[in-house]
Structures are given as structure tokens and as C-alpha cells.
């Protein structure tokens, strides 16, 4: 997860990444695809009959990030919380030691209850035992908090995270320097006592190479003075020409500890993420101190994945590992040492620069080497170890300037995050790695919002996740579920991040402490069905975007596609060079990775991270040429006839690259454009169209999957980023969807809230496409399936469908095709077989606005201890619906309210009538009961409920049960922490209307 405040000024996700970033990791793919241990494997043809959609398996249901105060837990309480999670309809939990809210760490007693201690292991075993009984899976973080750290590792150990610190001093032309080697500009961490002088260099200052923040140097002038150092001092006389600088390089432990520690005794320090020794320190600790025989058996019974949070290696200097110089020379054929000035960092800022293009190429080669070491010695090694225990590896493979796309292909489960990711393209980067490697799951740490503890609403959560699902996410790890209590905490219990620095924290602590937990099964059911759809079959994406620099969490999108193509229906994912070495990287029928994602074209543009320079590695250019010769269409944006290597070129390498590119650009199905506005026309000229096409550009997003000959389209009215303005508007337009099935194909509407799958009755067909009308309010999502008649228990067989009509709605019923309208009249329907029918809808009562409500409130208050809640009951009569904050008796209330009203319907009300209940504004979760019957869950983002046959003539009692967040009560119960939060408008605010309709069978 993303930490709220960077520590020690080092590199974190909140630090703006420098422009010198590059890719790597090709050799880490040696064992890709060996297993998807712990993931839901739903690829291939599924049995889509009966209740397949209504009931999602546990394996695809959402999970919780489960925060523990290290090992200060009670096994009996752990088992109770597993039951709470299971009863709520979730599929599992990830145990994480996180307690930023506890400032006095001494109360946790790490010597006896730290991470990895006997009480911690007892708690983990209790969780695994109860999870096995309830059919849940338990994930475990690889260390306490994040990044990965090991108790007992010290900064001076070879296994600890390393940094390369630099020192500098200026020397005038012809002057002599006598003195100690320049000390590092930043002091070492207090626990780091060892250091090694890697090198001392002199370089001439070259003002022409300077930037606003970087001192310009002349690469040809760099001199190695390391051998002249005696007893920590050196003497050196500068040449008579120009000003010079002496630079020293010191390797030492970074001293970084996991967030909000200490978590263990002895204390843990972050390990080296780029060496076999660093990873071995992690696995050796688990094998020696954690994995007892009992633990191993329990992991086989209920273990899911080992988890690693984002790679936030923090240092004032440059991340380092001892093997870097040798690895760099092995990969590039050049020594790393002369290039060091262009690489050192000072609080994440570059310090020196050579000529601009050369500097970019040097930094590319460095980060590509580091990426290779990370993906080989850390990601691949941990994945293989996890497999040996029957577990999978889930990780957030970003935070450094490494190839996260390649990492996603290595991991069993790659994960992004809704807080740290800037837009949907950040997810599309990870989705490309997942799908090219043939994995199933892309996970997301979901629902963390700064300053929103105890005020997060589920509609906000759903709006956030709606677009992420369209971008490839298909597993939700909800942030989060806190263990019940800890020493010194107040009501409503221990929360990992609240209070945070004395104020309202971020993230949420879901569970029985929340009034909305009463309705949590509805939320879990919705999320589980969406996951079920998006983990079924194989993925389809229209275009692969080739990215020379493969990291993510940057917000950098794709030219034309992100801004223009997506609003038209196009879908895309990102690939980096190492993915072209995967077994799936072949072409059949003009499709790259034909078994899925089956890209129709490859789009290549200049490197956004380096001024959109048209760069390609020579090996990658040869791979693209191979794919194009096999029939894959390509569009190249930029002056690739003058292409450059991303790294420092070998002799004649640039000429070789341009010769390969010339052959590529000469192919008939490869098009080069210089204006991004021409990309769409280039695709059209190549005969490429998206699988989904919109009648008008809109905010509709789509995700396409295929199971056998059935197509699933997840559709969401979302946006590219949470901060996009103006707000998303309601959409209502035709959408044309390509189908896979060649025989008779019909569309189905799958409602993730109710689990109902119904055959759509009005649509048109044209060749291999079906066009339907889609209406969605902001954030709302739905699923359309295209498949054979009779799927999902449908009994309408080969009945003709409507292609047009003037009624509000046409639908299939047990009695055949019917029309529905809010007003009486005659309605014309045209059938797919050419016939036309006129149908009369009888008189329909006018809409009803209830004018009186009885409101019964369970008002939650702090109880006798941190985990106890007292209920104060209020009963009110309301002539006007208002938010609780505007009702004096409820102004600071939080809890559950039941609104009851009676609606009188006329005597001519019959079974041919029904009504929609429009709730208007309602917050947060709700359920509707009519005449004593609780209805199926309703769409939280579109609170309109079809009351169907539940109404009768005469009196009808309608109840709307609403649950709120806790923030309004906490404002007054804990004013020192929550008092600054604004009072929120919760409850049923309306306007509420009952809108009757008439329905009649169509008889052609």
C-alpha cells in the first residue's frame, strides 16, 4: 500500500519519478507459466447454465487486507473474525502487521508479541484452521508492514538493502586538492556503521551539458583516482583547463526499516531486493522461524499467496547492490564506473549529467540492469519458493524505475492500488504482463482514501473500482479489516491508520463495527459476480501498446488511445520488451497471442518517459519485424526511420537498428504516422476495428472476455482517473458488440447485484455484431453476454426478438414478448422476422410521492469498552425527507434507520401493473422491503428498484433500511481526532417516487 508520508526523503510512490527510467528483466521469464497456485483458474469453456452467474465461488470473491497489531492477538478472536468475514460473503483475507495508529509502540511488546513471535504464529495458525473450515484462503505478507524486512538483519549485513552515497568537492583549474576523500553529502542511517569506498573520480565541468538541477560534466574527462587513495586521503592536481569536481562513491546499508516499526525483536531491516542473498534472508527466516510442520500443513489447507507490497526502497542516495557493476558489464559489455556521475541521486534528484542523449541512454542501461536483477533474484526466486510450499506470489511490483510490466508476467498475481495509481493506464500496464503470460488474476488494493476513515461510503468505493475492472482488474483486496482491539485504543476499536498523526486517518476499518456491515453481503455478492465474469474464459484486447520503459504507477497513457480511442470503444494494454520472449508472443490469423488477449495490432510510439524519443532496442526491433512478417498489423507514431537505441549503442548498432526499422516500415501492413490524430485513420486503413463500438463518444468503458463461444462484455460508465473533470454524465446510446459465436447468438443482461441473467428482447444484428441500447448513470456497471439460446436457464429458445419499438421497454416473460410503458396507449413493435405488432397498455396510475414517513433509528454510541457499542433508539415522523445532519435529534447520529411509508394503489391495479421505486439520494447502503418481502439487492449507484409483482391494490407498506458510516458519531465521541471532520449528509434524502407502469404481452 502507499504510505501517507514519505520517510527520510527517499524514493516512494509519492516522489515524482525522474525522467531517467528504463526497462529490463528478460531472463526472469525462464519459469513463467509454471503455475497459478492459489489463483482462480476459470479459463476455457464454462458451464453457463442455471445459477452459474448468481452464485460466485469463494475463490473469486473479494478479500480483505486484515490488519493486526503484530502478534498481540487472541486466537479465539481471530477465529471469530474469520467467521465474520466468511459470513459476510468474502473469500479470504491477507494478514498484515500494520499499526500506524499506535504511537507508543512499547504497548505492543515486540519481545513477546512481535511479528514472527510465538503469539503471532499461533494467531496465523488459528486463522488458517478456521479458514479451512469455512472455505476461505489466507494470504500472508512476507514480512512485517512494508517493504520486505527480516528480524535480525542489520544495515551492516550483506543481505540488507544497500545504497550508493556520493560526496563531492570542487577543484579549480590547475589547483591541487590534498585531503580526505569527500564525505557523503548525507549521513548514514544511525544503525549503519560499515561502508566501503567504491570509487573516487575526477571530472571536468561542462556547462553545455548542465540542466536546471544537474551539473554538466564531460564524460571523456572522467578519471578514476581510486588507486591513489591512501589511508582515506588523496592528493590530486587538476589539469589547467576548466573547473573540475571530485566525486566519491560510498556503498553502505540504507538502514531502512519496515513502516511504522519496530514490529519485531530483534528489529527488522529491509533486505536487498536485487541479490540472491537478500531474498535468501527472507526465505531462510521463514523456513527456520515460521514454517513449523503444523504451519506447512495449514498452508496447504487454506494458504493462498505470499504478498509483497509496493517496492518503496527509501534512501537519500541511489539504490544499490554489490553485484551491480559486474551485472552491468555483463549485460552491456561496458564498465559501469565511468557512468556513475550521471546516476547518483540526492533526495531522488539527479546530480550530474553528460550530454543529454548519452545521459538518457546511460540511465536506461542502469535501470534495465537493476530491473533484471530485481525480476531475477527477487520476484522469480520468491515465486519459485512460494510454489514449493503450494502457495502463489502476489505483489505490487512498482515503486522503483523497474519494468513492472515484465514483473507482472512473472508473478502469479500482480496487484495495483486505487490510492497510488493515477489512472486506468497504470492498471493496463500490469494487465498486459498478466495476459501475455497466461495468468488469470490482476488484483487491486482497493478503497484507501486519505482523511476518510469512518466516512468512506460504498458508492465511492464502487465508483473507484468500476473503471479499474474495465482496465483489467478482477480481484479486490479491500483496504481493510482491522483486528478488534489493541492496548489503549478507543471506540470503535483498533484501526490500522486512524488516528494518523493525531488526526483522521485513511483507509477504512470495515467489519461489524460499521453499521453498513448489516448489508455487506450485498456488496460482497456484487463484487464476487463481477470477479466471476472477469476471471472467466480468456481476455480480449484490441491493441497492444509497446512501451520501451515498462514501469507503472506513473499516470502515463498511450497517444490517441487513452484520450480518443477509449471513448469510441477501443481497448488497449501495454507490453514491454521481455514479453515478446514469452511463448504467447506469436501471430496467428493476424492476432498477437491468439489464445488471448488476441491483439489485432501493435502500436509503437516514442518513449513518453524520455521526451517521446523514437527509441527501440535492436533486439526488440528484430522481434517486431518477426511479428510483422508473421502478419501482425502495426502502427508506428514518430520518426522511427531515424530511430535510436534506448541504451548506449555499441559500434554500428544505431545503423543496424535503422536498417531493421526500414525493413519493418516497408511491410504493407505496417503504417507510420507523425501526428497522433492520424492513428485512428491508420487503424481503419489497416482494416482494424474495436470489438465494441459506441454510437457516440462517451465515458463508457468496456472489458471483453471469451469463454468457449460466449462473449462477456463488462460495461461501466466511468472515467480515466478519479480527478477528471467535469464529472461523468449519464450515458444512453447504442453499443455494437462483436460476437465470437457463428451460429444463432442472443444477448443476455447479467445483473451483478441480483445475480439475474435475462435475455435482452430488443436489439439488432449485422454480420458478426449485435447492437443493444446501454443506459448507465455515473459509475454504474453492467454485463452483457452474447451466446447461444438457452444460457443461464433461459427458456425463450429461438423466439423472435424485437428490433425496434416505441414502448419504454421490451422484455421476454414466461408468456412471451411483452412491452412495458409508464403511460397507457398503443405501442408498435417490429420483430426480427419482419412482422409488426400493435399492443395496448391499459391505464397506468400516476406516480406517487409518499408524503409521510416513520423513521426508526438505531443510533450507535460508544459502549463500555473499545469494542462495545450501545444503541439508542429514536422514532420520528417525517413529512419531508432530510439528511440526518439536518434533523436535530439525529444531527450527530450514525447507525441504521428504517423508513416506512404506506402507498395506496387504486382498485384497478392488476397483475399487469408494476412500479419502480426511485429512492433518489440515499447514503450509504440500503435494502428495500415491500409488504413484508425483502427484495433482491439494488444497485447502490442507481437506486431504482423494480417492485414487480410485490404490489397490490389498496395499502402497500414500503420499508427502506439505510445504514450509515460512523463519522458523524465519532466527531462528537472522539473530537480530538475526528472533530475537524465535516458533518456528513446521510440517510434517505430522496426525492422518493413510486412510478407505476403497465405491461402487456405482444401478440404479432
PDB file of C-alpha atoms in Angstrom, residues 514-682:
ATOM      1  CA  UNK A 514     -19.629  -0.455  10.886  1.00  0.00           C
ATOM      2  CA  UNK A 515     -23.425  -0.022  10.542  1.00  0.00           C
ATOM      3  CA  UNK A 516     -23.133  -0.814   6.816  1.00  0.00           C
ATOM      4  CA  UNK A 517     -21.863  -4.297   7.739  1.00  0.00           C
ATOM      5  CA  UNK A 518     -25.559  -5.180   8.047  1.00  0.00           C
ATOM      6  CA  UNK A 519     -25.758  -5.031   4.250  1.00  0.00           C
ATOM      7  CA  UNK A 520     -22.247  -6.220   3.449  1.00  0.00           C
ATOM      8  CA  UNK A 521     -23.404  -9.459   1.826  1.00  0.00           C
ATOM      9  CA  UNK A 522     -24.991  -7.378  -0.929  1.00  0.00           C
ATOM     10  CA  UNK A 523     -21.673  -5.646  -1.639  1.00  0.00           C
ATOM     11  CA  UNK A 524     -19.712  -8.904  -1.483  1.00  0.00           C
ATOM     12  CA  UNK A 525     -22.203 -10.559  -3.816  1.00  0.00           C
ATOM     13  CA  UNK A 526     -21.881  -7.783  -6.365  1.00  0.00           C
ATOM     14  CA  UNK A 527     -18.082  -7.783  -6.293  1.00  0.00           C
ATOM     15  CA  UNK A 528     -17.939 -11.587  -6.440  1.00  0.00           C
ATOM     16  CA  UNK A 529     -20.126 -11.726  -9.557  1.00  0.00           C
ATOM     17  CA  UNK A 530     -18.058  -9.062 -11.293  1.00  0.00           C
ATOM     18  CA  UNK A 531     -14.887 -11.002 -10.440  1.00  0.00           C
ATOM     19  CA  UNK A 532     -16.526 -14.216 -11.652  1.00  0.00           C
ATOM     20  CA  UNK A 533     -17.212 -12.699 -15.056  1.00  0.00           C
ATOM     21  CA  UNK A 534     -13.773 -11.116 -15.333  1.00  0.00           C
ATOM     22  CA  UNK A 535     -11.919 -14.300 -14.364  1.00  0.00           C
ATOM     23  CA  UNK A 536     -13.920 -16.468 -16.749  1.00  0.00           C
ATOM     24  CA  UNK A 537     -12.552 -17.541 -20.108  1.00  0.00           C
ATOM     25  CA  UNK A 538      -9.752 -15.625 -21.752  1.00  0.00           C
ATOM     26  CA  UNK A 539      -9.192 -11.884 -22.226  1.00  0.00           C
ATOM     27  CA  UNK A 540      -9.578  -9.884 -25.403  1.00  0.00           C
ATOM     28  CA  UNK A 541      -7.987  -6.500 -26.059  1.00  0.00           C
ATOM     29  CA  UNK A 542      -7.961  -4.626 -29.343  1.00  0.00           C
ATOM     30  CA  UNK A 543      -4.430  -3.225 -29.375  1.00  0.00           C
ATOM     31  CA  UNK A 544      -1.104  -3.820 -27.645  1.00  0.00           C
ATOM     32  CA  UNK A 545       0.847  -0.639 -26.947  1.00  0.00           C
ATOM     33  CA  UNK A 546       4.587  -1.291 -26.923  1.00  0.00           C
ATOM     34  CA  UNK A 547       6.273   0.551 -24.054  1.00  0.00           C
ATOM     35  CA  UNK A 548      10.053   0.923 -24.120  1.00  0.00           C
ATOM     36  CA  UNK A 549      10.068   1.870 -20.427  1.00  0.00           C
ATOM     37  CA  UNK A 550       7.895  -0.609 -18.594  1.00  0.00           C
ATOM     38  CA  UNK A 551       7.171   0.782 -15.181  1.00  0.00           C
ATOM     39  CA  UNK A 552       3.764   1.838 -13.883  1.00  0.00           C
ATOM     40  CA  UNK A 553       2.038   3.982 -11.226  1.00  0.00           C
ATOM     41  CA  UNK A 554       3.013   6.978 -13.371  1.00  0.00           C
ATOM     42  CA  UNK A 555      -0.263   8.031 -14.992  1.00  0.00           C
ATOM     43  CA  UNK A 556       1.405   7.990 -18.415  1.00  0.00           C
ATOM     44  CA  UNK A 557      -1.020   6.769 -21.061  1.00  0.00           C
ATOM     45  CA  UNK A 558      -0.936   5.977 -24.759  1.00  0.00           C
ATOM     46  CA  UNK A 559      -1.158   8.521 -27.568  1.00  0.00           C
ATOM     47  CA  UNK A 560      -4.608   8.650 -29.203  1.00  0.00           C
ATOM     48  CA  UNK A 561      -5.902   5.515 -27.489  1.00  0.00           C
ATOM     49  CA  UNK A 562      -6.221   6.899 -23.954  1.00  0.00           C
ATOM     50  CA  UNK A 563      -7.832  10.211 -24.890  1.00  0.00           C
ATOM     51  CA  UNK A 564      -9.609   9.404 -28.165  1.00  0.00           C
ATOM     52  CA  UNK A 565      -9.765   5.657 -28.738  1.00  0.00           C
ATOM     53  CA  UNK A 566     -11.232   4.614 -25.382  1.00  0.00           C
ATOM     54  CA  UNK A 567     -14.266   6.955 -25.700  1.00  0.00           C
ATOM     55  CA  UNK A 568     -15.011   5.259 -29.033  1.00  0.00           C
ATOM     56  CA  UNK A 569     -14.838   1.730 -27.600  1.00  0.00           C
ATOM     57  CA  UNK A 570     -11.190   0.764 -28.171  1.00  0.00           C
ATOM     58  CA  UNK A 571      -9.360  -1.281 -25.562  1.00  0.00           C
ATOM     59  CA  UNK A 572      -5.592  -1.472 -25.127  1.00  0.00           C
ATOM     60  CA  UNK A 573      -2.895  -2.918 -22.902  1.00  0.00           C
ATOM     61  CA  UNK A 574       0.823  -2.236 -22.546  1.00  0.00           C
ATOM     62  CA  UNK A 575       3.681  -4.605 -23.364  1.00  0.00           C
ATOM     63  CA  UNK A 576       7.404  -4.234 -22.730  1.00  0.00           C
ATOM     64  CA  UNK A 577      10.315  -5.915 -24.485  1.00  0.00           C
ATOM     65  CA  UNK A 578      10.664  -9.027 -22.292  1.00  0.00           C
ATOM     66  CA  UNK A 579       7.059 -10.023 -23.005  1.00  0.00           C
ATOM     67  CA  UNK A 580       7.992 -10.593 -26.634  1.00  0.00           C
ATOM     68  CA  UNK A 581      10.082 -13.566 -25.458  1.00  0.00           C
ATOM     69  CA  UNK A 582       7.081 -15.354 -23.966  1.00  0.00           C
ATOM     70  CA  UNK A 583       5.576 -18.444 -25.654  1.00  0.00           C
ATOM     71  CA  UNK A 584       2.386 -16.467 -26.330  1.00  0.00           C
ATOM     72  CA  UNK A 585       4.273 -13.911 -28.421  1.00  0.00           C
ATOM     73  CA  UNK A 586       3.390 -15.404 -31.785  1.00  0.00           C
ATOM     74  CA  UNK A 587       0.933 -14.449 -34.500  1.00  0.00           C
ATOM     75  CA  UNK A 588      -1.930 -16.466 -35.928  1.00  0.00           C
ATOM     76  CA  UNK A 589      -4.594 -15.050 -38.186  1.00  0.00           C
ATOM     77  CA  UNK A 590      -3.212 -11.563 -37.739  1.00  0.00           C
ATOM     78  CA  UNK A 591      -3.537 -11.751 -33.946  1.00  0.00           C
ATOM     79  CA  UNK A 592      -0.722 -11.461 -31.415  1.00  0.00           C
ATOM     80  CA  UNK A 593      -1.166 -14.004 -28.594  1.00  0.00           C
ATOM     81  CA  UNK A 594      -4.113 -15.551 -30.475  1.00  0.00           C
ATOM     82  CA  UNK A 595      -5.337 -17.581 -27.478  1.00  0.00           C
ATOM     83  CA  UNK A 596      -5.756 -14.331 -25.590  1.00  0.00           C
ATOM     84  CA  UNK A 597      -5.561 -11.369 -25.441  1.00  0.00           C
ATOM     85  CA  UNK A 598      -5.542 -11.787 -29.268  1.00  0.00           C
ATOM     86  CA  UNK A 599      -4.356  -8.263 -30.027  1.00  0.00           C
ATOM     87  CA  UNK A 600      -5.331  -7.098 -33.515  1.00  0.00           C
ATOM     88  CA  UNK A 601      -2.459  -4.643 -33.840  1.00  0.00           C
ATOM     89  CA  UNK A 602       0.680  -3.383 -32.145  1.00  0.00           C
ATOM     90  CA  UNK A 603       1.092   0.335 -31.575  1.00  0.00           C
ATOM     91  CA  UNK A 604       4.604   1.742 -31.129  1.00  0.00           C
ATOM     92  CA  UNK A 605       5.376   5.317 -30.209  1.00  0.00           C
ATOM     93  CA  UNK A 606       8.277   7.343 -28.876  1.00  0.00           C
ATOM     94  CA  UNK A 607       9.237   6.863 -25.240  1.00  0.00           C
ATOM     95  CA  UNK A 608       6.999   9.169 -23.185  1.00  0.00           C
ATOM     96  CA  UNK A 609       9.447   8.955 -20.306  1.00  0.00           C
ATOM     97  CA  UNK A 610      12.242  10.413 -22.438  1.00  0.00           C
ATOM     98  CA  UNK A 611      10.701  13.244 -24.411  1.00  0.00           C
ATOM     99  CA  UNK A 612       8.849  10.879 -26.791  1.00  0.00           C
ATOM    100  CA  UNK A 613      12.151   9.974 -28.413  1.00  0.00           C
ATOM    101  CA  UNK A 614      11.627   7.251 -31.076  1.00  0.00           C
ATOM    102  CA  UNK A 615      13.681   4.550 -29.404  1.00  0.00           C
ATOM    103  CA  UNK A 616      13.795   0.792 -29.794  1.00  0.00           C
ATOM    104  CA  UNK A 617      16.317  -1.744 -28.619  1.00  0.00           C
ATOM    105  CA  UNK A 618      17.818  -3.579 -31.563  1.00  0.00           C
ATOM    106  CA  UNK A 619      16.669  -6.957 -30.232  1.00  0.00           C
ATOM    107  CA  UNK A 620      13.136  -5.617 -29.757  1.00  0.00           C
ATOM    108  CA  UNK A 621      13.100  -4.177 -33.269  1.00  0.00           C
ATOM    109  CA  UNK A 622      14.046  -7.593 -34.644  1.00  0.00           C
ATOM    110  CA  UNK A 623      11.213  -9.184 -32.651  1.00  0.00           C
ATOM    111  CA  UNK A 624       8.739  -6.639 -34.020  1.00  0.00           C
ATOM    112  CA  UNK A 625       9.944  -7.370 -37.528  1.00  0.00           C
ATOM    113  CA  UNK A 626       9.390 -11.084 -36.934  1.00  0.00           C
ATOM    114  CA  UNK A 627       5.852 -10.478 -35.686  1.00  0.00           C
ATOM    115  CA  UNK A 628       5.028  -8.143 -38.566  1.00  0.00           C
ATOM    116  CA  UNK A 629       6.306 -10.646 -41.118  1.00  0.00           C
ATOM    117  CA  UNK A 630       4.006 -13.202 -39.492  1.00  0.00           C
ATOM    118  CA  UNK A 631       1.046 -10.932 -40.287  1.00  0.00           C
ATOM    119  CA  UNK A 632       0.604  -8.648 -37.265  1.00  0.00           C
ATOM    120  CA  UNK A 633      -0.510  -5.133 -38.284  1.00  0.00           C
ATOM    121  CA  UNK A 634       1.441  -2.290 -36.688  1.00  0.00           C
ATOM    122  CA  UNK A 635       1.157   1.470 -36.408  1.00  0.00           C
ATOM    123  CA  UNK A 636       4.278   3.457 -35.523  1.00  0.00           C
ATOM    124  CA  UNK A 637       3.947   7.050 -34.306  1.00  0.00           C
ATOM    125  CA  UNK A 638       7.067   9.149 -34.670  1.00  0.00           C
ATOM    126  CA  UNK A 639      10.230   9.410 -36.730  1.00  0.00           C
ATOM    127  CA  UNK A 640      11.210   5.763 -36.436  1.00  0.00           C
ATOM    128  CA  UNK A 641      13.102   5.950 -39.704  1.00  0.00           C
ATOM    129  CA  UNK A 642      15.613   7.828 -37.533  1.00  0.00           C
ATOM    130  CA  UNK A 643      15.198   5.535 -34.530  1.00  0.00           C
ATOM    131  CA  UNK A 644      17.668   5.476 -31.662  1.00  0.00           C
ATOM    132  CA  UNK A 645      18.647   2.826 -29.162  1.00  0.00           C
ATOM    133  CA  UNK A 646      17.316   3.444 -25.645  1.00  0.00           C
ATOM    134  CA  UNK A 647      20.669   2.491 -24.143  1.00  0.00           C
ATOM    135  CA  UNK A 648      24.239   3.396 -25.062  1.00  0.00           C
ATOM    136  CA  UNK A 649      24.727   1.878 -28.539  1.00  0.00           C
ATOM    137  CA  UNK A 650      27.504  -0.452 -29.485  1.00  0.00           C
ATOM    138  CA  UNK A 651      29.552   0.378 -32.551  1.00  0.00           C
ATOM    139  CA  UNK A 652      27.282   0.429 -35.637  1.00  0.00           C
ATOM    140  CA  UNK A 653      24.267  -0.545 -33.505  1.00  0.00           C
ATOM    141  CA  UNK A 654      22.287   2.566 -34.463  1.00  0.00           C
ATOM    142  CA  UNK A 655      22.808   1.833 -38.152  1.00  0.00           C
ATOM    143  CA  UNK A 656      21.734  -1.770 -37.609  1.00  0.00           C
ATOM    144  CA  UNK A 657      18.611  -0.600 -35.785  1.00  0.00           C
ATOM    145  CA  UNK A 658      17.617   1.745 -38.588  1.00  0.00           C
ATOM    146  CA  UNK A 659      18.170  -0.962 -41.176  1.00  0.00           C
ATOM    147  CA  UNK A 660      15.777  -3.275 -39.282  1.00  0.00           C
ATOM    148  CA  UNK A 661      13.251  -0.458 -38.921  1.00  0.00           C
ATOM    149  CA  UNK A 662      13.457   0.287 -42.638  1.00  0.00           C
ATOM    150  CA  UNK A 663      12.538  -3.320 -43.387  1.00  0.00           C
ATOM    151  CA  UNK A 664       9.715  -3.121 -40.840  1.00  0.00           C
ATOM    152  CA  UNK A 665       8.293   0.112 -42.249  1.00  0.00           C
ATOM    153  CA  UNK A 666       8.386  -1.285 -45.779  1.00  0.00           C
ATOM    154  CA  UNK A 667       5.842  -4.016 -44.968  1.00  0.00           C
ATOM    155  CA  UNK A 668       2.341  -3.375 -46.382  1.00  0.00           C
ATOM    156  CA  UNK A 669       0.513  -3.810 -43.055  1.00  0.00           C
ATOM    157  CA  UNK A 670       2.882  -1.538 -41.128  1.00  0.00           C
ATOM    158  CA  UNK A 671       1.901   2.133 -41.149  1.00  0.00           C
ATOM    159  CA  UNK A 672       3.963   5.078 -39.927  1.00  0.00           C
ATOM    160  CA  UNK A 673       2.342   8.353 -38.867  1.00  0.00           C
ATOM    161  CA  UNK A 674       3.806  11.532 -37.412  1.00  0.00           C
ATOM    162  CA  UNK A 675       0.615  13.025 -35.957  1.00  0.00           C
ATOM    163  CA  UNK A 676      -1.187  11.208 -33.150  1.00  0.00           C
ATOM    164  CA  UNK A 677      -4.511  12.392 -34.550  1.00  0.00           C
ATOM    165  CA  UNK A 678      -3.836  10.132 -37.552  1.00  0.00           C
ATOM    166  CA  UNK A 679      -3.628   6.921 -35.527  1.00  0.00           C
ATOM    167  CA  UNK A 680      -7.349   6.169 -35.812  1.00  0.00           C
ATOM    168  CA  UNK A 681      -7.333   6.577 -39.581  1.00  0.00           C
ATOM    169  CA  UNK A 682      -4.250   4.385 -39.822  1.00  0.00           C
TER     170      UNK A 682
END
